[in-house]
Short mmCIF file of C-alpha atoms and ligand atoms in Angstrom, two decimals:
data_model
loop_
_atom_site.label_atom_id
_atom_site.label_comp_id
_atom_site.label_asym_id
_atom_site.label_seq_id
_atom_site.Cartn_x
_atom_site.Cartn_y
_atom_site.Cartn_z
CA MET A 1 18.38 -174.50 -23.42
CA ARG A 2 20.43 -173.88 -20.34
CA HIS A 3 19.05 -172.10 -17.32
CA PHE A 4 21.12 -170.61 -14.51
CA ASP A 5 19.19 -169.34 -11.53
CA HIS A 6 21.60 -170.07 -8.70
CA ALA A 7 24.40 -168.30 -6.92
CA TYR A 8 27.37 -169.98 -5.28
CA ILE A 9 27.28 -168.87 -1.65
CA GLY A 10 28.92 -170.46 1.40
CA GLY A 11 30.05 -173.55 -0.52
CA ARG A 12 26.64 -174.35 -2.03
CA PHE A 13 24.65 -173.49 -5.12
CA VAL A 14 21.54 -171.77 -3.80
CA PRO A 15 18.53 -170.44 -5.74
CA VAL A 16 18.78 -166.67 -6.12
CA LEU A 17 16.26 -164.39 -4.42
CA GLY A 18 16.33 -162.03 -7.41
CA THR A 19 13.60 -162.40 -10.02
CA GLU A 20 14.89 -160.59 -13.12
CA THR A 21 15.46 -163.00 -15.99
CA LEU A 22 17.71 -162.41 -19.01
CA GLN A 23 17.95 -164.40 -22.22
CA THR A 24 21.31 -165.62 -23.47
CA LEU A 25 21.75 -165.51 -27.24
CA ASP A 26 24.39 -167.25 -29.33
CA PRO A 27 26.10 -164.32 -31.11
CA THR A 28 26.86 -166.52 -34.12
CA THR A 29 23.21 -167.39 -34.80
CA GLU A 30 21.26 -164.86 -32.69
CA ARG A 31 19.26 -167.82 -31.32
CA VAL A 32 18.25 -168.04 -27.65
CA ILE A 33 20.39 -170.71 -25.97
CA GLY A 34 19.67 -170.06 -22.33
CA THR A 35 18.19 -167.90 -19.62
CA ALA A 36 19.58 -166.56 -16.38
CA THR A 37 17.87 -165.27 -13.27
CA LEU A 38 19.93 -162.54 -11.72
CA ALA A 39 20.86 -162.25 -8.07
CA ASN A 40 19.76 -159.13 -6.21
CA ARG A 41 21.05 -156.97 -3.35
CA GLU A 42 19.83 -159.45 -0.72
CA ASP A 43 21.79 -162.25 -2.44
CA ALA A 44 24.85 -160.01 -2.39
CA ARG A 45 24.42 -159.51 1.36
CA ARG A 46 24.24 -163.29 1.84
CA ALA A 47 27.43 -163.73 -0.16
CA ILE A 48 29.22 -160.99 1.79
CA ALA A 49 28.17 -162.59 5.10
CA ALA A 50 29.52 -165.96 3.94
CA ALA A 51 32.84 -164.39 2.91
CA ARG A 52 33.06 -162.48 6.21
CA ASP A 53 32.62 -165.73 8.17
CA ALA A 54 35.25 -167.51 6.04
CA GLN A 55 37.70 -164.61 6.36
CA ARG A 56 38.26 -165.21 10.08
CA THR A 57 39.91 -168.55 9.41
CA LEU A 58 41.30 -167.87 5.95
CA GLY A 59 43.19 -164.80 7.13
CA ARG A 60 45.23 -166.97 9.50
CA THR A 61 46.04 -169.81 7.08
CA THR A 62 49.65 -170.69 6.35
CA LYS A 63 51.38 -170.45 3.01
CA ALA A 64 51.21 -174.24 2.66
CA GLU A 65 47.45 -174.29 3.27
CA ARG A 66 46.88 -171.59 0.65
CA ILE A 67 49.10 -173.39 -1.85
CA SER A 68 47.05 -176.54 -1.29
CA MET A 69 43.80 -174.64 -2.03
CA LEU A 70 45.33 -173.04 -5.13
CA LYS A 71 46.49 -176.44 -6.37
CA ARG A 72 43.01 -177.87 -5.95
CA LEU A 73 41.58 -174.93 -7.89
CA GLN A 74 44.14 -175.33 -10.65
CA ALA A 75 43.29 -179.02 -11.05
CA ALA A 76 39.53 -178.45 -10.92
CA VAL A 77 39.61 -175.69 -13.54
CA LEU A 78 42.02 -177.66 -15.74
CA ALA A 79 39.62 -180.63 -15.69
CA ARG A 80 36.89 -178.43 -17.23
CA THR A 81 39.08 -176.57 -19.77
CA ASP A 82 37.04 -177.80 -22.72
CA ASP A 83 33.73 -176.85 -21.08
CA ILE A 84 35.03 -173.35 -20.37
CA ARG A 85 36.18 -173.05 -23.99
CA ASP A 86 32.79 -174.21 -25.30
CA ALA A 87 30.81 -171.90 -23.02
CA THR A 88 32.99 -169.02 -24.24
CA LEU A 89 32.29 -169.90 -27.87
CA ASP A 90 28.56 -170.37 -27.28
CA GLU A 91 27.95 -167.23 -25.31
CA TYR A 92 30.70 -164.83 -26.33
CA GLY A 93 31.70 -165.77 -29.86
CA GLY A 94 35.37 -166.71 -29.74
CA PRO A 95 37.33 -167.03 -31.95
CA LEU A 96 38.46 -170.57 -31.10
CA SER A 97 42.13 -169.66 -30.63
CA ARG A 98 41.21 -167.03 -28.09
CA ALA A 99 38.59 -169.20 -26.32
CA ARG A 100 41.17 -171.98 -26.06
CA TRP A 101 43.83 -169.62 -24.68
CA VAL A 102 41.48 -168.13 -22.09
CA SER A 103 40.33 -171.53 -20.89
CA GLN A 104 43.92 -172.70 -20.44
CA TYR A 105 45.01 -169.42 -18.87
CA ALA A 106 42.20 -169.78 -16.32
CA SER A 107 43.84 -172.79 -14.66
CA GLN A 108 47.35 -171.46 -15.27
CA SER A 109 46.58 -168.36 -13.20
CA PHE A 110 46.45 -170.53 -10.05
CA ALA A 111 49.88 -171.98 -10.88
CA ASN A 112 51.17 -168.43 -11.38
CA ALA A 113 49.86 -167.41 -7.96
CA ILE A 114 51.51 -170.45 -6.37
CA ALA A 115 54.86 -169.45 -7.92
CA VAL A 116 54.51 -165.91 -6.52
CA LEU A 117 53.43 -167.15 -3.09
CA GLU A 118 56.27 -169.67 -2.77
CA ASP A 119 58.82 -166.87 -3.22
CA TYR A 120 57.12 -164.30 -1.04
CA ASP A 121 58.29 -163.19 2.38
CA PHE A 122 55.34 -161.95 4.47
CA VAL A 123 57.61 -160.49 7.17
CA ARG A 124 60.43 -158.03 6.66
CA GLN A 125 62.54 -155.75 8.85
CA VAL A 126 62.42 -151.98 8.26
CA GLY A 127 64.60 -150.07 10.75
CA HIS A 128 63.20 -150.90 14.21
CA ALA A 129 59.98 -152.22 12.74
CA GLU A 130 58.97 -155.71 11.91
CA VAL A 131 56.63 -155.26 8.93
CA VAL A 132 54.01 -157.97 8.51
CA MET A 133 52.03 -158.16 5.27
CA GLU A 134 48.44 -159.01 6.21
CA PRO A 135 45.44 -159.91 4.05
CA VAL A 136 43.33 -156.82 3.42
CA GLY A 137 40.11 -158.80 4.06
CA VAL A 138 36.89 -159.64 2.24
CA SER A 139 37.31 -158.73 -1.42
CA ALA A 140 34.77 -158.09 -4.17
CA LEU A 141 36.05 -159.10 -7.58
CA ILE A 142 34.03 -157.46 -10.37
CA VAL A 143 34.49 -158.86 -13.87
CA PRO A 144 33.55 -157.63 -17.40
CA TRP A 145 31.97 -159.75 -20.17
CA ASN A 146 34.92 -159.74 -22.57
CA SER A 147 37.28 -161.95 -20.55
CA VAL A 148 35.21 -163.93 -18.09
CA ALA A 149 36.98 -167.14 -17.04
CA GLY A 150 40.48 -165.65 -17.19
CA THR A 151 39.58 -162.60 -15.11
CA MET A 152 37.54 -164.58 -12.56
CA CYS A 153 40.43 -167.00 -12.03
CA SER A 154 43.33 -164.55 -12.04
CA LYS A 155 41.62 -162.23 -9.54
CA LEU A 156 40.62 -165.16 -7.32
CA ALA A 157 44.15 -166.60 -7.46
CA SER A 158 45.72 -163.33 -6.24
CA ALA A 159 43.08 -162.80 -3.54
CA LEU A 160 43.28 -166.34 -2.17
CA ALA A 161 47.10 -166.41 -2.22
CA ALA A 162 46.96 -163.28 -0.04
CA GLY A 163 44.38 -164.87 2.31
CA CYS A 164 41.31 -162.89 1.23
CA ALA A 165 37.82 -164.42 0.93
CA SER A 166 36.06 -163.31 -2.25
CA ILE A 167 32.73 -162.49 -3.74
CA ILE A 168 33.00 -162.64 -7.52
CA LYS A 169 30.50 -160.70 -9.60
CA PRO A 170 30.89 -161.47 -13.30
CA SER A 171 28.95 -159.51 -15.87
CA GLU A 172 25.24 -160.24 -16.08
CA PHE A 173 25.90 -161.01 -19.77
CA SER A 174 27.99 -164.12 -19.07
CA PRO A 175 25.87 -166.72 -17.24
CA LEU A 176 27.07 -169.80 -19.17
CA GLN A 177 30.75 -169.10 -18.57
CA THR A 178 30.07 -168.09 -14.96
CA ARG A 179 28.20 -171.28 -14.26
CA VAL A 180 30.98 -173.57 -15.52
CA VAL A 181 33.69 -171.65 -13.69
CA ALA A 182 31.66 -171.57 -10.44
CA GLU A 183 31.18 -175.35 -10.72
CA THR A 184 34.95 -175.81 -10.94
CA PHE A 185 35.38 -173.71 -7.79
CA HIS A 186 32.90 -176.00 -6.04
CA ASP A 187 34.83 -179.05 -7.28
CA ALA A 188 37.98 -177.66 -5.63
CA ASP A 189 36.34 -178.33 -2.24
CA LEU A 190 37.47 -175.15 -0.48
CA PRO A 191 36.18 -174.22 2.97
CA PRO A 192 32.67 -172.71 2.63
CA GLY A 193 32.60 -168.99 1.90
CA VAL A 194 36.22 -168.67 0.74
CA VAL A 195 34.86 -167.99 -2.73
CA ASN A 196 31.32 -166.93 -3.61
CA VAL A 197 29.98 -166.19 -7.09
CA LEU A 198 26.86 -164.34 -8.13
CA LEU A 199 25.55 -162.83 -11.34
CA GLY A 200 23.77 -159.55 -10.99
CA ARG A 201 23.33 -156.03 -12.19
CA GLY A 202 25.84 -153.35 -11.33
CA GLY A 203 23.11 -151.09 -9.96
CA ASP A 204 22.16 -153.43 -7.10
CA VAL A 205 24.63 -156.33 -6.61
CA GLY A 206 27.58 -154.19 -7.74
CA ASP A 207 26.45 -151.26 -5.63
CA GLU A 208 26.00 -153.46 -2.55
CA LEU A 209 29.56 -154.76 -2.98
CA SER A 210 30.84 -151.19 -3.36
CA THR A 211 29.11 -149.85 -0.24
CA ASN A 212 28.76 -152.72 2.25
CA PRO A 213 31.01 -152.10 5.28
CA ASP A 214 32.00 -155.78 5.45
CA VAL A 215 33.80 -155.56 2.09
CA ALA A 216 37.35 -154.29 2.54
CA ARG A 217 38.59 -154.31 -1.03
CA ILE A 218 37.29 -154.03 -4.58
CA SER A 219 39.21 -155.35 -7.54
CA PHE A 220 37.36 -154.05 -10.58
CA THR A 221 37.90 -154.68 -14.27
CA GLY A 222 35.61 -152.89 -16.69
CA SER A 223 34.92 -149.53 -18.24
CA THR A 224 36.18 -146.17 -16.99
CA PRO A 225 32.68 -144.70 -16.30
CA THR A 226 31.77 -147.72 -14.13
CA GLY A 227 35.15 -147.56 -12.40
CA LYS A 228 34.43 -143.96 -11.39
CA LEU A 229 31.00 -144.92 -9.97
CA ILE A 230 32.60 -147.68 -7.91
CA ALA A 231 35.42 -145.49 -6.62
CA ARG A 232 32.90 -142.86 -5.49
CA ALA A 233 30.60 -145.43 -3.89
CA ALA A 234 33.49 -147.18 -2.13
CA VAL A 235 35.10 -144.16 -0.52
CA ASP A 236 32.63 -143.82 2.36
CA THR A 237 33.70 -147.17 3.76
CA MET A 238 37.31 -146.48 2.65
CA LYS A 239 37.65 -149.67 0.64
CA ARG A 240 40.95 -150.45 -1.04
CA VAL A 241 40.04 -150.10 -4.71
CA SER A 242 41.94 -151.12 -7.82
CA LEU A 243 40.52 -150.27 -11.22
CA ALA A 244 41.56 -151.95 -14.49
CA LEU A 245 39.74 -149.85 -17.07
CA THR A 246 39.33 -148.73 -20.66
CA GLY A 247 42.19 -148.52 -23.17
CA LYS A 248 42.97 -146.91 -26.52
CA SER A 249 46.40 -148.37 -27.09
CA ALA A 250 48.89 -147.02 -29.61
CA THR A 251 51.11 -149.20 -31.77
CA VAL A 252 54.21 -147.26 -32.80
CA LEU A 253 55.70 -148.57 -36.02
CA LEU A 254 59.18 -147.02 -36.19
CA ASP A 255 60.63 -146.41 -39.63
CA ASP A 256 63.41 -148.99 -39.16
CA ALA A 257 60.97 -151.86 -38.48
CA ASP A 258 60.52 -154.66 -41.02
CA PHE A 259 57.03 -153.70 -42.20
CA ARG A 260 56.35 -157.07 -43.88
CA THR A 261 56.45 -158.90 -40.57
CA THR A 262 55.31 -156.14 -38.22
CA VAL A 263 52.23 -154.79 -40.04
CA PRO A 264 50.40 -158.16 -39.71
CA LEU A 265 51.39 -158.23 -36.03
CA ALA A 266 50.06 -154.70 -35.57
CA LEU A 267 46.76 -155.80 -37.13
CA ASN A 268 46.61 -158.76 -34.77
CA ALA A 269 47.16 -156.36 -31.87
CA ALA A 270 44.20 -154.29 -33.08
CA PHE A 271 41.83 -157.17 -33.82
CA MET A 272 42.72 -159.59 -31.00
CA ASN A 273 39.73 -161.03 -29.16
CA ASN A 274 37.50 -159.72 -32.01
CA GLY A 275 38.74 -156.21 -31.14
CA GLN A 276 36.89 -156.50 -27.82
CA ALA A 277 40.09 -156.23 -25.79
CA CYS A 278 41.07 -153.50 -23.35
CA VAL A 279 44.67 -153.81 -24.60
CA ALA A 280 43.80 -153.80 -28.33
CA GLY A 281 46.26 -151.64 -30.27
CA THR A 282 43.61 -149.64 -32.08
CA ARG A 283 45.74 -146.60 -33.02
CA LEU A 284 48.51 -147.47 -35.46
CA LEU A 285 51.15 -144.75 -35.73
CA VAL A 286 53.12 -144.90 -38.99
CA PRO A 287 55.92 -142.75 -40.49
CA ARG A 288 54.23 -140.29 -42.85
CA ALA A 289 56.80 -140.87 -45.59
CA ARG A 290 56.02 -144.60 -45.68
CA GLN A 291 52.24 -144.52 -45.10
CA ALA A 292 51.39 -145.77 -48.64
CA GLU A 293 53.58 -148.83 -48.14
CA VAL A 294 51.84 -149.60 -44.82
CA LEU A 295 48.38 -149.21 -46.37
CA ASP A 296 49.22 -151.74 -49.09
CA LEU A 297 50.34 -154.26 -46.49
CA VAL A 298 47.26 -153.55 -44.35
CA ARG A 299 44.91 -154.17 -47.30
CA GLN A 300 46.64 -157.49 -48.04
CA ALA A 301 46.65 -158.61 -44.40
CA VAL A 302 42.97 -157.73 -43.81
CA ALA A 303 41.93 -159.48 -47.02
CA ALA A 304 43.57 -162.64 -45.68
CA LEU A 305 41.64 -162.53 -42.38
CA ARG A 306 38.73 -164.92 -42.16
CA VAL A 307 35.59 -163.55 -40.47
CA GLY A 308 32.93 -166.09 -39.57
CA ASN A 309 32.13 -169.14 -37.47
CA PRO A 310 34.20 -168.79 -34.29
CA ARG A 311 34.45 -172.57 -33.94
CA ASP A 312 36.41 -172.82 -37.21
CA PRO A 313 40.14 -172.86 -36.38
CA GLU A 314 40.82 -170.75 -39.49
CA THR A 315 38.60 -167.91 -38.25
CA ALA A 316 40.44 -164.80 -37.08
CA ILE A 317 37.40 -162.70 -36.18
CA GLY A 318 34.12 -164.09 -34.86
CA PRO A 319 30.88 -162.24 -34.16
CA MET A 320 30.68 -159.35 -31.71
CA ALA A 321 29.37 -160.43 -28.32
CA SER A 322 25.97 -158.75 -28.56
CA ARG A 323 23.62 -156.67 -30.66
CA ALA A 324 24.61 -153.64 -28.57
CA GLN A 325 28.26 -154.19 -29.50
CA TYR A 326 27.34 -154.56 -33.19
CA ASP A 327 25.40 -151.29 -33.09
CA ARG A 328 28.19 -149.49 -31.25
CA ILE A 329 30.74 -150.48 -33.88
CA GLN A 330 28.46 -149.45 -36.76
CA HIS A 331 28.02 -146.09 -35.02
CA TYR A 332 31.78 -145.52 -34.86
CA ILE A 333 32.33 -146.59 -38.48
CA ARG A 334 29.72 -144.02 -39.55
CA LEU A 335 31.35 -141.43 -37.32
CA GLY A 336 34.78 -142.09 -38.89
CA LEU A 337 33.30 -141.50 -42.36
CA GLU A 338 31.51 -138.33 -41.23
CA GLU A 339 34.68 -137.03 -39.57
CA GLY A 340 36.49 -137.30 -42.91
CA ALA A 341 38.84 -140.22 -42.27
CA THR A 342 39.80 -142.29 -45.34
CA LEU A 343 38.26 -145.78 -45.40
CA VAL A 344 41.08 -148.18 -46.30
CA THR A 345 39.05 -151.37 -45.96
CA GLY A 346 35.83 -152.59 -44.32
CA GLY A 347 32.94 -150.22 -43.62
CA GLU A 348 29.36 -150.42 -42.45
CA GLY A 349 27.19 -153.53 -42.42
CA ARG A 350 27.85 -157.26 -42.22
CA PRO A 351 30.52 -159.01 -44.29
CA GLN A 352 29.19 -160.63 -47.46
CA GLY A 353 27.57 -164.03 -46.92
CA LEU A 354 27.05 -163.56 -43.18
CA ASP A 355 23.39 -162.66 -42.84
CA ALA A 356 22.84 -163.82 -39.26
CA GLY A 357 25.05 -163.20 -36.27
CA TRP A 358 26.67 -160.02 -35.03
CA PHE A 359 29.49 -160.02 -37.54
CA VAL A 360 31.17 -156.78 -38.53
CA LYS A 361 33.68 -156.00 -41.26
CA PRO A 362 37.21 -155.52 -39.96
CA THR A 363 37.65 -151.84 -40.72
CA VAL A 364 40.71 -149.64 -41.14
CA PHE A 365 40.73 -145.85 -41.42
CA ALA A 366 43.70 -143.75 -42.55
CA ASP A 367 44.27 -139.97 -42.38
CA VAL A 368 42.97 -140.05 -38.83
CA HIS A 369 43.99 -137.20 -36.55
CA GLY A 370 43.89 -136.83 -32.80
CA GLY A 371 40.73 -134.70 -32.76
CA MET A 372 38.53 -137.46 -34.23
CA ALA A 373 36.32 -139.62 -32.02
CA ILE A 374 37.69 -142.76 -33.71
CA ALA A 375 41.15 -141.75 -32.43
CA ARG A 376 39.98 -140.87 -28.92
CA ASP A 377 37.24 -143.31 -27.89
CA GLU A 378 37.52 -147.00 -27.16
CA ILE A 379 35.36 -148.56 -29.91
CA PHE A 380 35.73 -152.15 -28.62
CA GLY A 381 35.58 -153.87 -31.98
CA PRO A 382 37.83 -154.55 -34.99
CA VAL A 383 38.22 -150.94 -36.10
CA LEU A 384 41.75 -149.60 -36.55
CA SER A 385 42.74 -145.93 -36.93
CA ILE A 386 46.00 -145.12 -38.72
CA LEU A 387 47.69 -141.85 -37.76
CA ALA A 388 50.78 -140.52 -39.57
CA TYR A 389 53.73 -139.02 -37.66
CA ASP A 390 56.66 -136.90 -38.84
CA ASP A 391 59.47 -138.04 -36.55
CA GLU A 392 60.09 -139.92 -33.30
CA ASP A 393 59.10 -136.97 -31.09
CA ASP A 394 55.88 -136.58 -33.05
CA ALA A 395 55.14 -140.31 -32.67
CA VAL A 396 55.58 -140.08 -28.90
CA ARG A 397 53.41 -136.95 -28.74
CA ILE A 398 50.57 -138.62 -30.69
CA ALA A 399 50.80 -141.86 -28.69
CA ASN A 400 50.54 -139.91 -25.42
CA ASP A 401 47.71 -137.72 -26.72
CA SER A 402 45.03 -139.91 -25.15
CA ALA A 403 42.91 -139.88 -22.03
CA TYR A 404 43.97 -143.51 -21.56
CA GLY A 405 47.29 -145.20 -20.83
CA LEU A 406 46.83 -148.96 -20.57
CA GLN A 407 49.27 -150.58 -22.98
CA ALA A 408 51.35 -149.70 -26.06
CA TYR A 409 53.28 -151.62 -28.70
CA VAL A 410 56.57 -150.54 -30.28
CA PHE A 411 58.11 -152.14 -33.36
CA SER A 412 61.70 -151.40 -34.37
CA SER A 413 64.72 -153.33 -35.58
CA GLN A 414 66.90 -151.51 -33.03
CA PRO A 415 66.25 -152.72 -29.46
CA GLU A 416 67.83 -149.64 -27.84
CA ARG A 417 65.73 -147.28 -29.92
CA ALA A 418 62.55 -149.25 -29.19
CA ARG A 419 63.35 -149.13 -25.49
CA ARG A 420 64.00 -145.39 -25.60
CA VAL A 421 60.61 -144.75 -27.23
CA ALA A 422 58.89 -147.20 -24.84
CA MET A 423 60.28 -145.29 -21.86
CA ARG A 424 58.65 -142.08 -23.13
CA LEU A 425 55.15 -143.59 -23.42
CA ASP A 426 52.75 -142.77 -20.61
CA VAL A 427 51.21 -146.23 -20.19
CA GLY A 428 51.20 -149.16 -17.79
CA SER A 429 52.98 -151.56 -20.13
CA VAL A 430 54.74 -151.57 -23.47
CA LEU A 431 55.14 -154.70 -25.60
CA ILE A 432 58.27 -154.39 -27.72
CA ASN A 433 58.39 -156.34 -30.99
CA ARG A 434 55.71 -158.73 -29.70
CA ILE A 435 52.00 -158.74 -29.01
CA ALA A 436 51.77 -161.61 -26.50
CA PRO A 437 51.73 -160.45 -22.88
CA ASP A 438 53.84 -161.82 -20.05
CA VAL A 439 51.17 -162.95 -17.61
CA LEU A 440 53.43 -162.53 -14.58
CA ALA A 441 54.17 -158.88 -15.43
CA PRO A 442 51.96 -156.19 -13.86
CA LEU A 443 48.91 -155.19 -15.92
CA GLY A 444 47.17 -151.87 -15.37
CA GLY A 445 46.92 -148.34 -16.58
CA THR A 446 47.95 -144.75 -16.13
CA LYS A 447 45.57 -141.79 -16.51
CA GLN A 448 41.91 -142.83 -17.14
CA SER A 449 42.91 -146.47 -17.69
CA GLY A 450 42.84 -147.05 -13.98
CA VAL A 451 44.53 -147.34 -10.64
CA GLY A 452 46.67 -150.25 -9.43
CA ARG A 453 48.05 -153.34 -11.09
CA GLU A 454 46.84 -156.91 -11.63
CA LEU A 455 48.73 -160.20 -12.10
CA GLY A 456 51.95 -161.64 -10.70
CA ARG A 457 53.56 -160.24 -7.57
CA PHE A 458 52.03 -156.77 -8.01
CA GLY A 459 48.50 -158.15 -8.32
CA PHE A 460 49.04 -160.37 -5.28
CA GLU A 461 50.43 -157.54 -3.13
CA SER A 462 47.36 -155.43 -3.90
CA PHE A 463 45.44 -157.81 -1.59
CA LEU A 464 47.90 -157.25 1.29
CA GLU A 465 48.48 -154.41 3.71
CA PRO A 466 51.61 -153.75 5.74
CA LYS A 467 51.38 -153.69 9.54
CA ALA A 468 54.41 -152.27 11.35
CA LEU A 469 55.39 -153.66 14.78
CA VAL A 470 57.93 -151.20 16.13
CA THR A 471 60.11 -152.23 19.07
CA ASP A 472 63.42 -151.19 20.63
P1 NAD B 512 31.28 -152.39 -17.56
O1 NAD B 512 32.01 -151.30 -16.86
O2 NAD B 512 29.99 -152.08 -18.19
O3 NAD B 512 30.97 -153.59 -16.54
C1 NAD B 512 31.99 -154.28 -15.85
C2 NAD B 512 31.41 -154.94 -14.61
O4 NAD B 512 30.97 -153.92 -13.72
C3 NAD B 512 30.19 -155.83 -14.88
O5 NAD B 512 30.27 -156.96 -14.05
C4 NAD B 512 29.04 -154.92 -14.48
O6 NAD B 512 27.88 -155.63 -14.10
C5 NAD B 512 29.65 -154.20 -13.29
N1 NAD B 512 29.00 -152.94 -12.93
C6 NAD B 512 28.28 -152.10 -13.71
N2 NAD B 512 27.84 -151.05 -12.99
C7 NAD B 512 28.30 -151.21 -11.73
C8 NAD B 512 28.18 -150.46 -10.52
N3 NAD B 512 27.50 -149.31 -10.47
N4 NAD B 512 28.79 -150.93 -9.40
C9 NAD B 512 29.49 -152.08 -9.43
N5 NAD B 512 29.63 -152.85 -10.55
C10 NAD B 512 29.04 -152.42 -11.68
O7 NAD B 512 32.31 -153.00 -18.60
P2 NAD B 512 32.05 -154.13 -19.69
O8 NAD B 512 31.27 -153.52 -20.80
O9 NAD B 512 31.56 -155.36 -19.02
O10 NAD B 512 33.55 -154.42 -20.17
C11 NAD B 512 34.20 -153.73 -21.17
C12 NAD B 512 35.13 -152.68 -20.59
O11 NAD B 512 36.07 -153.29 -19.70
C13 NAD B 512 35.98 -152.00 -21.66
O12 NAD B 512 36.05 -150.62 -21.41
C14 NAD B 512 37.36 -152.64 -21.48
O13 NAD B 512 38.43 -151.85 -21.93
C15 NAD B 512 37.39 -152.85 -20.01
N6 NAD B 512 38.37 -153.89 -19.67
C16 NAD B 512 39.54 -153.51 -19.05
C17 NAD B 512 40.52 -154.47 -18.78
C18 NAD B 512 41.83 -154.06 -18.13
O14 NAD B 512 42.58 -154.95 -17.72
N7 NAD B 512 42.14 -152.79 -18.03
C19 NAD B 512 40.30 -155.82 -19.10
C20 NAD B 512 39.09 -156.18 -19.70
C21 NAD B 512 38.12 -155.20 -19.99
#
């Protein structure tokens, strides 16, 4: 049993003042493996005060000093890669390949920020003005439960590179991962208050971060409804807000693509991170004339996917992160059946032989149309909707027929054609003939998928503000 009842404030782990306790369950076994006592609004105020004190000095640090801090963070996180991976498996459910990637990416994000910082010119001339890029100030970094270590580290890396002191609020559902990552931050021996970490509910800790006048900036990753609450709460103190939100990404399979190789990739795009990924390609758009061929390949590919113990390297899909997630996915599978979609594979209930744990059957629906909830809502699990299109224009129309616009995937054997279609998609990023992201490229959404961009130079610049010094 592991118990986490501290927050990391001002360079020290301090007992939280909050009293609410939550149990942590292993999603593979449903057994209790830990408890966490959540921080409250008063803890958030302590963390904000520590960041405000640190900001005075941090805001004036040189590039070299920031690079030195980022290097120490990179080394400290790298040293605990295996612990981060294990905490992810224990608390979140993997699968192993994903847990391993996230734990490595966590330290890599500091190296990425160093590369951006080394190349960046903080002063530039615009007409008669000298424009100086200044840190925006104390930043609240709010993190969801589906990508804990990676999001904590990549947000911190951008903020610190820009000279902003941070308060990180991970999801209340991720104490084990939060604890390990916070320990690595402590090991990096940064000046007190440069980074603070506390677990707490959105309604008090999150709200304090969104309304406190000493917080200048909010970098939020999570769902669209929560993003709207934060944007509303933050406007009175005119915080700089970026929102990385919900997705319902389309994968456009053009008729010239090699279906044998691209259909399995499209399934991976849909089911990555157990389907609990904002960028999951959960709407697969296929040429109507070749739908039967795609369905055959989909059946074969899903049959080959192993669902089960996330620690097994052969496992493609582990358990959902929580009972609530399991129930949500069952609800949407039922809804798909009621709406009249054709069940290609999967369905309600647990896969055979898996009686404990929040395992779901990877599920594919065909004959889905844009009016169905399974085509419109983010399900956040391994449920794929196949929609048929008549021609390229129709494919673009269906792909853009969404409230969201985070990411899309295009598969084609003709690079120029793929690019032409990609340019017509109303989304933040398009992955062409691949499903692995470029972690230096900007990540963010159009429409209800958010405001602003994370990662690389764009993510870094979102923590800066230009000041113009105009002279003769
Ligand atoms: P969520 O919106 O429920 O919670 C996200 C974070 O916000 C948590 O830390 C939560 O405690 C906090 N929060 C809740 N209410 C708050 C409030 N009133 N004020 C301040 N903070 C508050 O999201 P989730 O369920 O943790 O994560 C899943 C969602 O995140 C999905 O919709 C997914 O698509 C999205 N997501 C987006 C990206 C992206 O890059 N666009 C990446 C990962 C996840």
